XYZ file of N, CA and C in Angstrom:
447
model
N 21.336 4.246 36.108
C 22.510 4.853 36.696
C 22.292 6.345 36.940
N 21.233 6.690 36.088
C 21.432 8.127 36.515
C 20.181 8.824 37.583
N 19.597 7.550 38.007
C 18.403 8.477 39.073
C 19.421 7.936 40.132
N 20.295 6.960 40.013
C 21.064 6.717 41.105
C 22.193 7.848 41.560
N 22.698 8.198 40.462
C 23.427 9.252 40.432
C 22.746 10.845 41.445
N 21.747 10.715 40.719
C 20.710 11.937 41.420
C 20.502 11.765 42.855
N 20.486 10.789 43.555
C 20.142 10.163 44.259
C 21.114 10.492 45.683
N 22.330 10.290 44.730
C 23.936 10.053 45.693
C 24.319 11.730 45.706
N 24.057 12.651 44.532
C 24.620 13.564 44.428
C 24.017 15.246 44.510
N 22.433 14.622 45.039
C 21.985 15.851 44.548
C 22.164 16.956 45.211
N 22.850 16.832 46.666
C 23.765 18.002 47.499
C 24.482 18.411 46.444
N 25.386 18.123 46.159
C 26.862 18.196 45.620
C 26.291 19.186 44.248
N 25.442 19.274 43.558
C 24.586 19.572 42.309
C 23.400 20.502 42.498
N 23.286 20.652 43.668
C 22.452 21.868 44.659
C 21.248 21.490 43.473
N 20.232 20.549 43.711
C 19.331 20.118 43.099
C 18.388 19.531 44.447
N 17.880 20.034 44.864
C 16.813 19.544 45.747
C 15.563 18.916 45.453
N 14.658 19.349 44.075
C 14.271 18.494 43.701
C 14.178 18.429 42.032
N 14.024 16.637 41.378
C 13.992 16.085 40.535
C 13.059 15.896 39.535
N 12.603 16.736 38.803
C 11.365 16.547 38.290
C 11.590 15.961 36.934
N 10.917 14.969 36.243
C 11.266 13.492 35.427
C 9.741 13.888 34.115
N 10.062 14.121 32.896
C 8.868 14.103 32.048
C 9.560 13.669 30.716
N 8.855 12.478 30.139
C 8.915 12.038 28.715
C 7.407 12.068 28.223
N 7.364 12.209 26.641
C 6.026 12.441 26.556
C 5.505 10.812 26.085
N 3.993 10.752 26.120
C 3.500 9.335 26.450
C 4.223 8.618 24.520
N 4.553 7.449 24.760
C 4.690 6.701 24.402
C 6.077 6.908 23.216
N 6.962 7.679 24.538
C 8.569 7.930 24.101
C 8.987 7.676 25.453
N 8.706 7.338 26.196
C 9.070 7.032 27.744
C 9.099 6.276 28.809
N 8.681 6.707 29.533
C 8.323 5.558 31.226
C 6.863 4.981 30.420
N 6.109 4.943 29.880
C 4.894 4.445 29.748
C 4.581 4.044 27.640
N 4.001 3.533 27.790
C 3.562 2.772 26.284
C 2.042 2.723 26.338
N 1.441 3.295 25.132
C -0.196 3.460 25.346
C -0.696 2.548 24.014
N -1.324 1.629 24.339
C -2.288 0.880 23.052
C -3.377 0.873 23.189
N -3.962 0.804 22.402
C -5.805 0.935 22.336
C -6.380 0.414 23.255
N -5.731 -0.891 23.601
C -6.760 -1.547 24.580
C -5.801 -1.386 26.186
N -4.595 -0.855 26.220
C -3.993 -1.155 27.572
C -2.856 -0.143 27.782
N -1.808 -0.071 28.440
C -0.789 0.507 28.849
C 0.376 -0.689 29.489
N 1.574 -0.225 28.918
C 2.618 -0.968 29.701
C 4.169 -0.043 30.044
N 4.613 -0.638 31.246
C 5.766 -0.141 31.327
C 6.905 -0.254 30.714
N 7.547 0.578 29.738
C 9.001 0.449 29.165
C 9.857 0.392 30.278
N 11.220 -0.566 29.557
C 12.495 -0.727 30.538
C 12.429 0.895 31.134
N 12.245 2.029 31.013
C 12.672 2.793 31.952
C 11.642 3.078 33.098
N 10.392 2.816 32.433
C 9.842 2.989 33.281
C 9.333 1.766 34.490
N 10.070 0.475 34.489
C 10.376 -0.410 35.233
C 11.263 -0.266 36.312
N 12.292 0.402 35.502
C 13.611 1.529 36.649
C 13.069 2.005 37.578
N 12.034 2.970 37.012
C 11.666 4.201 38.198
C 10.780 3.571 38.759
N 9.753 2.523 38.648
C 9.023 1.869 39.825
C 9.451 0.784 40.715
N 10.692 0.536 40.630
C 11.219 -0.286 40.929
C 12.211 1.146 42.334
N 12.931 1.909 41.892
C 13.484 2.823 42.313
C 12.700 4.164 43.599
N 11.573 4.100 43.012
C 10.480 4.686 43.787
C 10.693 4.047 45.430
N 10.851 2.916 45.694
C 10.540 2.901 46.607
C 11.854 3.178 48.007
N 12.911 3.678 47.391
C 13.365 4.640 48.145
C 13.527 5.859 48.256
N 12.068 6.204 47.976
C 11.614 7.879 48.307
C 10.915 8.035 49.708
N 11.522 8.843 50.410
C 11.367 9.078 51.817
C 12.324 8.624 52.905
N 13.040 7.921 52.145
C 14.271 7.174 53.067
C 15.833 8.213 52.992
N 16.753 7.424 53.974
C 17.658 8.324 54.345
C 18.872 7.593 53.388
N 19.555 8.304 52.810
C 20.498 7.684 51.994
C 21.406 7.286 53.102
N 22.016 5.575 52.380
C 23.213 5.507 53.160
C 24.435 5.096 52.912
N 25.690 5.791 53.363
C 26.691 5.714 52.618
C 27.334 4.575 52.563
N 27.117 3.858 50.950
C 27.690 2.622 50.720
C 27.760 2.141 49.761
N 29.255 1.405 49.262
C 29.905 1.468 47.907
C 29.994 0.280 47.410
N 30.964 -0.283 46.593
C 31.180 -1.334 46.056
C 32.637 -1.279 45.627
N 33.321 -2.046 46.001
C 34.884 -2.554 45.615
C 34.735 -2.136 44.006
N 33.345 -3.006 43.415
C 33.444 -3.355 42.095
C 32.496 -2.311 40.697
N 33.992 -1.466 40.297
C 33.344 -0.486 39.529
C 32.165 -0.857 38.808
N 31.579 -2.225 38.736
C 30.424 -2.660 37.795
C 29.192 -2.784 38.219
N 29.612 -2.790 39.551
C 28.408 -2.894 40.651
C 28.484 -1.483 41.318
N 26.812 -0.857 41.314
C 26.450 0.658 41.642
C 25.470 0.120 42.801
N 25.567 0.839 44.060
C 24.870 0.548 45.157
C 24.516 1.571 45.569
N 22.376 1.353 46.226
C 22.319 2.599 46.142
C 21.428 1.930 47.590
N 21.833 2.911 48.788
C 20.914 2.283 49.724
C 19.898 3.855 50.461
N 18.661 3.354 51.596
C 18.205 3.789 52.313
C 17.567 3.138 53.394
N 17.604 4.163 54.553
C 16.515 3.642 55.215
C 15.235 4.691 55.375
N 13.892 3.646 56.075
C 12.630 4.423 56.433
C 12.759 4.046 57.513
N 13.021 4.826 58.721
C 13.274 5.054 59.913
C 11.434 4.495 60.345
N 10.689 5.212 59.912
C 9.343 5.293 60.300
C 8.731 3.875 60.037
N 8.889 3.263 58.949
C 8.527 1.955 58.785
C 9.823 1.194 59.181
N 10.835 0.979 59.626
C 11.670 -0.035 59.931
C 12.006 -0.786 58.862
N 12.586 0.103 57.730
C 12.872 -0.576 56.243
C 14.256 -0.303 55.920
N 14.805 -1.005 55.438
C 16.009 -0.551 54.558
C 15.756 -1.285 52.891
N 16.289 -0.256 51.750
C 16.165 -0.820 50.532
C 17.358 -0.485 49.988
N 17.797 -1.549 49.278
C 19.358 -1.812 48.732
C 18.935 -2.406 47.414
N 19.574 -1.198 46.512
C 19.371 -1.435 45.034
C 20.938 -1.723 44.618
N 20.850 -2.951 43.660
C 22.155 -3.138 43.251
C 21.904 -3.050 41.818
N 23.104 -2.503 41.136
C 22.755 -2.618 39.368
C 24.466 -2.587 38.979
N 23.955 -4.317 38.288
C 25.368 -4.637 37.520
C 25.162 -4.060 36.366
N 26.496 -2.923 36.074
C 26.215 -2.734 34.586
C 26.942 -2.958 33.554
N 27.499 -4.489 34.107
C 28.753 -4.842 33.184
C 27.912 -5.414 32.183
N 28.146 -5.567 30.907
C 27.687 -6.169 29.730
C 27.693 -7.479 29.813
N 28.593 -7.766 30.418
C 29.236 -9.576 29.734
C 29.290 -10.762 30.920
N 29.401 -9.901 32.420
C 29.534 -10.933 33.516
C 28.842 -10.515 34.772
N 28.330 -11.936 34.970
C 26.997 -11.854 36.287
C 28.436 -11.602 37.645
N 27.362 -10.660 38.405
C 28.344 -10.047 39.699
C 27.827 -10.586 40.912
N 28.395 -11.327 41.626
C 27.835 -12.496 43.125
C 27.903 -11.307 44.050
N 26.795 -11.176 44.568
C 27.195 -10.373 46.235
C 26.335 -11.334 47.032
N 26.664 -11.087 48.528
C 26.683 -11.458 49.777
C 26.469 -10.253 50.670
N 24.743 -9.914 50.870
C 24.455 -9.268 51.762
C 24.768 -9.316 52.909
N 25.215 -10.361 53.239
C 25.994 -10.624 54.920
C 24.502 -10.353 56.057
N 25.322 -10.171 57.018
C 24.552 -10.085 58.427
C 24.337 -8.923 58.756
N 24.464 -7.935 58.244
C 24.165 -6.453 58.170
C 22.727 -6.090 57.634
N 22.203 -7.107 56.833
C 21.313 -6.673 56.126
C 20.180 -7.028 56.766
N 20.361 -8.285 57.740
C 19.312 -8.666 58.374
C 18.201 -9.755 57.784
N 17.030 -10.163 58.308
C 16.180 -10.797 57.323
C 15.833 -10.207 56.209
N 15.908 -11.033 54.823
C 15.667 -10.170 53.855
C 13.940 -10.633 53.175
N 13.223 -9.471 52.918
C 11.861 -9.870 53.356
C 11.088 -10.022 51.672
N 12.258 -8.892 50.789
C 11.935 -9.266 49.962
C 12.944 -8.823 48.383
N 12.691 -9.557 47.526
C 13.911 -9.350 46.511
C 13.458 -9.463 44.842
N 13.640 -8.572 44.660
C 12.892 -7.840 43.228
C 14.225 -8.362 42.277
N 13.972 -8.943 40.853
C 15.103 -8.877 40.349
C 14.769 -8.101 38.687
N 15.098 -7.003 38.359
C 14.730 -6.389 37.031
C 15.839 -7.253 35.850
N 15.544 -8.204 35.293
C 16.767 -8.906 34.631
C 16.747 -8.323 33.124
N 17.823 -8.171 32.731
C 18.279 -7.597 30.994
C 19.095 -8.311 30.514
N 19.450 -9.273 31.144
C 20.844 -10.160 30.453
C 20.284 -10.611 28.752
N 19.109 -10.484 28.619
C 19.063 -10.646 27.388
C 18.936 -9.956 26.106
N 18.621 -9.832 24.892
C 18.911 -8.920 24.034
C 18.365 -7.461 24.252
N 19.466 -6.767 23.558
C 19.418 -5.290 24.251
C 18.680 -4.336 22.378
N 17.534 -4.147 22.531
C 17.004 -3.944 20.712
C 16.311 -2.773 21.539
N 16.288 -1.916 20.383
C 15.060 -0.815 21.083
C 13.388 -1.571 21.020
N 13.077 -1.147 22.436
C 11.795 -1.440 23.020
C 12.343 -2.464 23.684
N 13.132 -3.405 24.605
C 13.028 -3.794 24.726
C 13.308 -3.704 26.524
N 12.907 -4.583 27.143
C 11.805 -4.454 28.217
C 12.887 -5.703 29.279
N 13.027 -5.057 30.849
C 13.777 -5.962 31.610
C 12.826 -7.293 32.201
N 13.220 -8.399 32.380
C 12.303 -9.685 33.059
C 12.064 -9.493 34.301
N 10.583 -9.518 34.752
C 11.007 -8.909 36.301
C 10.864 -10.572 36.808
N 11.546 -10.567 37.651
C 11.951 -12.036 38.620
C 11.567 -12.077 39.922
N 11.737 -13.235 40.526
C 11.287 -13.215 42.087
C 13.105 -12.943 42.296
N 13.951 -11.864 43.075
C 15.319 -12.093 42.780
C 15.938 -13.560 44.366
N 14.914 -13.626 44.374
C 15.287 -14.844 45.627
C 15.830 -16.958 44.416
N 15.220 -16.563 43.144
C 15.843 -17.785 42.652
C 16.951 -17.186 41.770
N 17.576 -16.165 42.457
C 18.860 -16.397 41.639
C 19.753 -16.299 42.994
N 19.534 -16.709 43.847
C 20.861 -17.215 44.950
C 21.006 -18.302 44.735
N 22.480 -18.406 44.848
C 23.260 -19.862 44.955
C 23.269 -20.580 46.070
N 23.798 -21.623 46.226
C 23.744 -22.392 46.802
C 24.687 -22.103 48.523
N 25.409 -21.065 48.232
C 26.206 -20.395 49.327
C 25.376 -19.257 49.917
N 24.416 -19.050 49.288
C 23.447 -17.689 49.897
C 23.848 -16.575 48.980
N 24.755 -16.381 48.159
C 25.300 -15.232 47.012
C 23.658 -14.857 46.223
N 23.852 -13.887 45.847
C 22.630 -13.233 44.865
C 23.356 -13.107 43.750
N 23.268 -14.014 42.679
C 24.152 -13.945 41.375
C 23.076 -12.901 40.071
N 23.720 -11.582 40.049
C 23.189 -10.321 39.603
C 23.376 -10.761 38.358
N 22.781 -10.877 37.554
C 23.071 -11.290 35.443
C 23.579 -10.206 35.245
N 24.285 -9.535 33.906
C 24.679 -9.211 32.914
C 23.762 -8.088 32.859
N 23.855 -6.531 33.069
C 22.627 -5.349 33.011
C 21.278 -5.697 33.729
N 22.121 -6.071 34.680
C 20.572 -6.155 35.469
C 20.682 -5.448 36.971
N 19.821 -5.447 37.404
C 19.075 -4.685 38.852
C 18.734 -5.843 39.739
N 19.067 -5.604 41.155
C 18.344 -6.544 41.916
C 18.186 -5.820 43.338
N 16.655 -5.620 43.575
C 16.391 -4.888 45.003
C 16.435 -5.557 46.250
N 16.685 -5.305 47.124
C 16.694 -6.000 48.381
C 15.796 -5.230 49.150
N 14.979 -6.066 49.990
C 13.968 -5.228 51.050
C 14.247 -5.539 52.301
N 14.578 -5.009 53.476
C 14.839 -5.958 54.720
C 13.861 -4.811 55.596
N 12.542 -5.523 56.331
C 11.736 -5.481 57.114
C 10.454 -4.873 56.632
């Protein structure tokens, strides 16, 4: 919520740019002898990354639980639509509609499950959690990206 925040507001906060540092293995990253992995936050920000360079665009949600954060890349012919339910207790249905166009691809960061320190979101294909009406049923603290083109 809050690179989204940064994201939507950083006119308003005369912050032009964002500079992000935790030190290794209190942060975006986890170091073990033999490997490296991404912590839940740092799943956020690579997941989030990829609307850097794009044009924010103004667009909300009826539903205070649902945070929408969009752009486009004019230059590549992209739009990316990040949704993040951050209700605790109930999965949130949206319906990208016909606005969104073909959707090419759909990331789902899932947390609906126990919330313990260290603990780490499921990343999903987010295309098997549509229903049977075409809805994208968002779990319980979770993220789901949309890619169209």
């Amino acid at each position: 919520l809050m690179l989204e925040m940064f994201c939507k507001e950083y006119k308003s906060l005369n912050m032009p740019v964002c500079m992000y540092f935790q030190p290794v293995n209190e942060g975006a990253i986890m170091v073990y002898p033999l490997g490296t992995e991404l912590t839940a936050n740092g799943q956020v920000f690579k997941l989030m990354k990829n609307h850097s360079g794009g044009f924010l665009a103004d667009l909300g949600s009826g539903d205070g639980d649902l945070h929408c954060l969009c752009t486009t890349d004019i230059e590549k012919r992209r739009l990316t639509l990040t949704l993040i339910n951050r209700s605790y207790e109930r999965a949130i249905s949206v319906s990208p509609g016909n606005g969104l166009g073909s959707i090419s691809s759909a990331i789902l960061l899932d947390g609906s499950g126990p919330v313990f320190h260290g603990s780490k979101f499921i990343e999903r294909d987010g295309f098997e959690i549509k229903n049977a009406v075409g809805e994208f049923v968002i779990p319980p603290r979770s993220i789901l990206q949309l890619k169209q083109g």
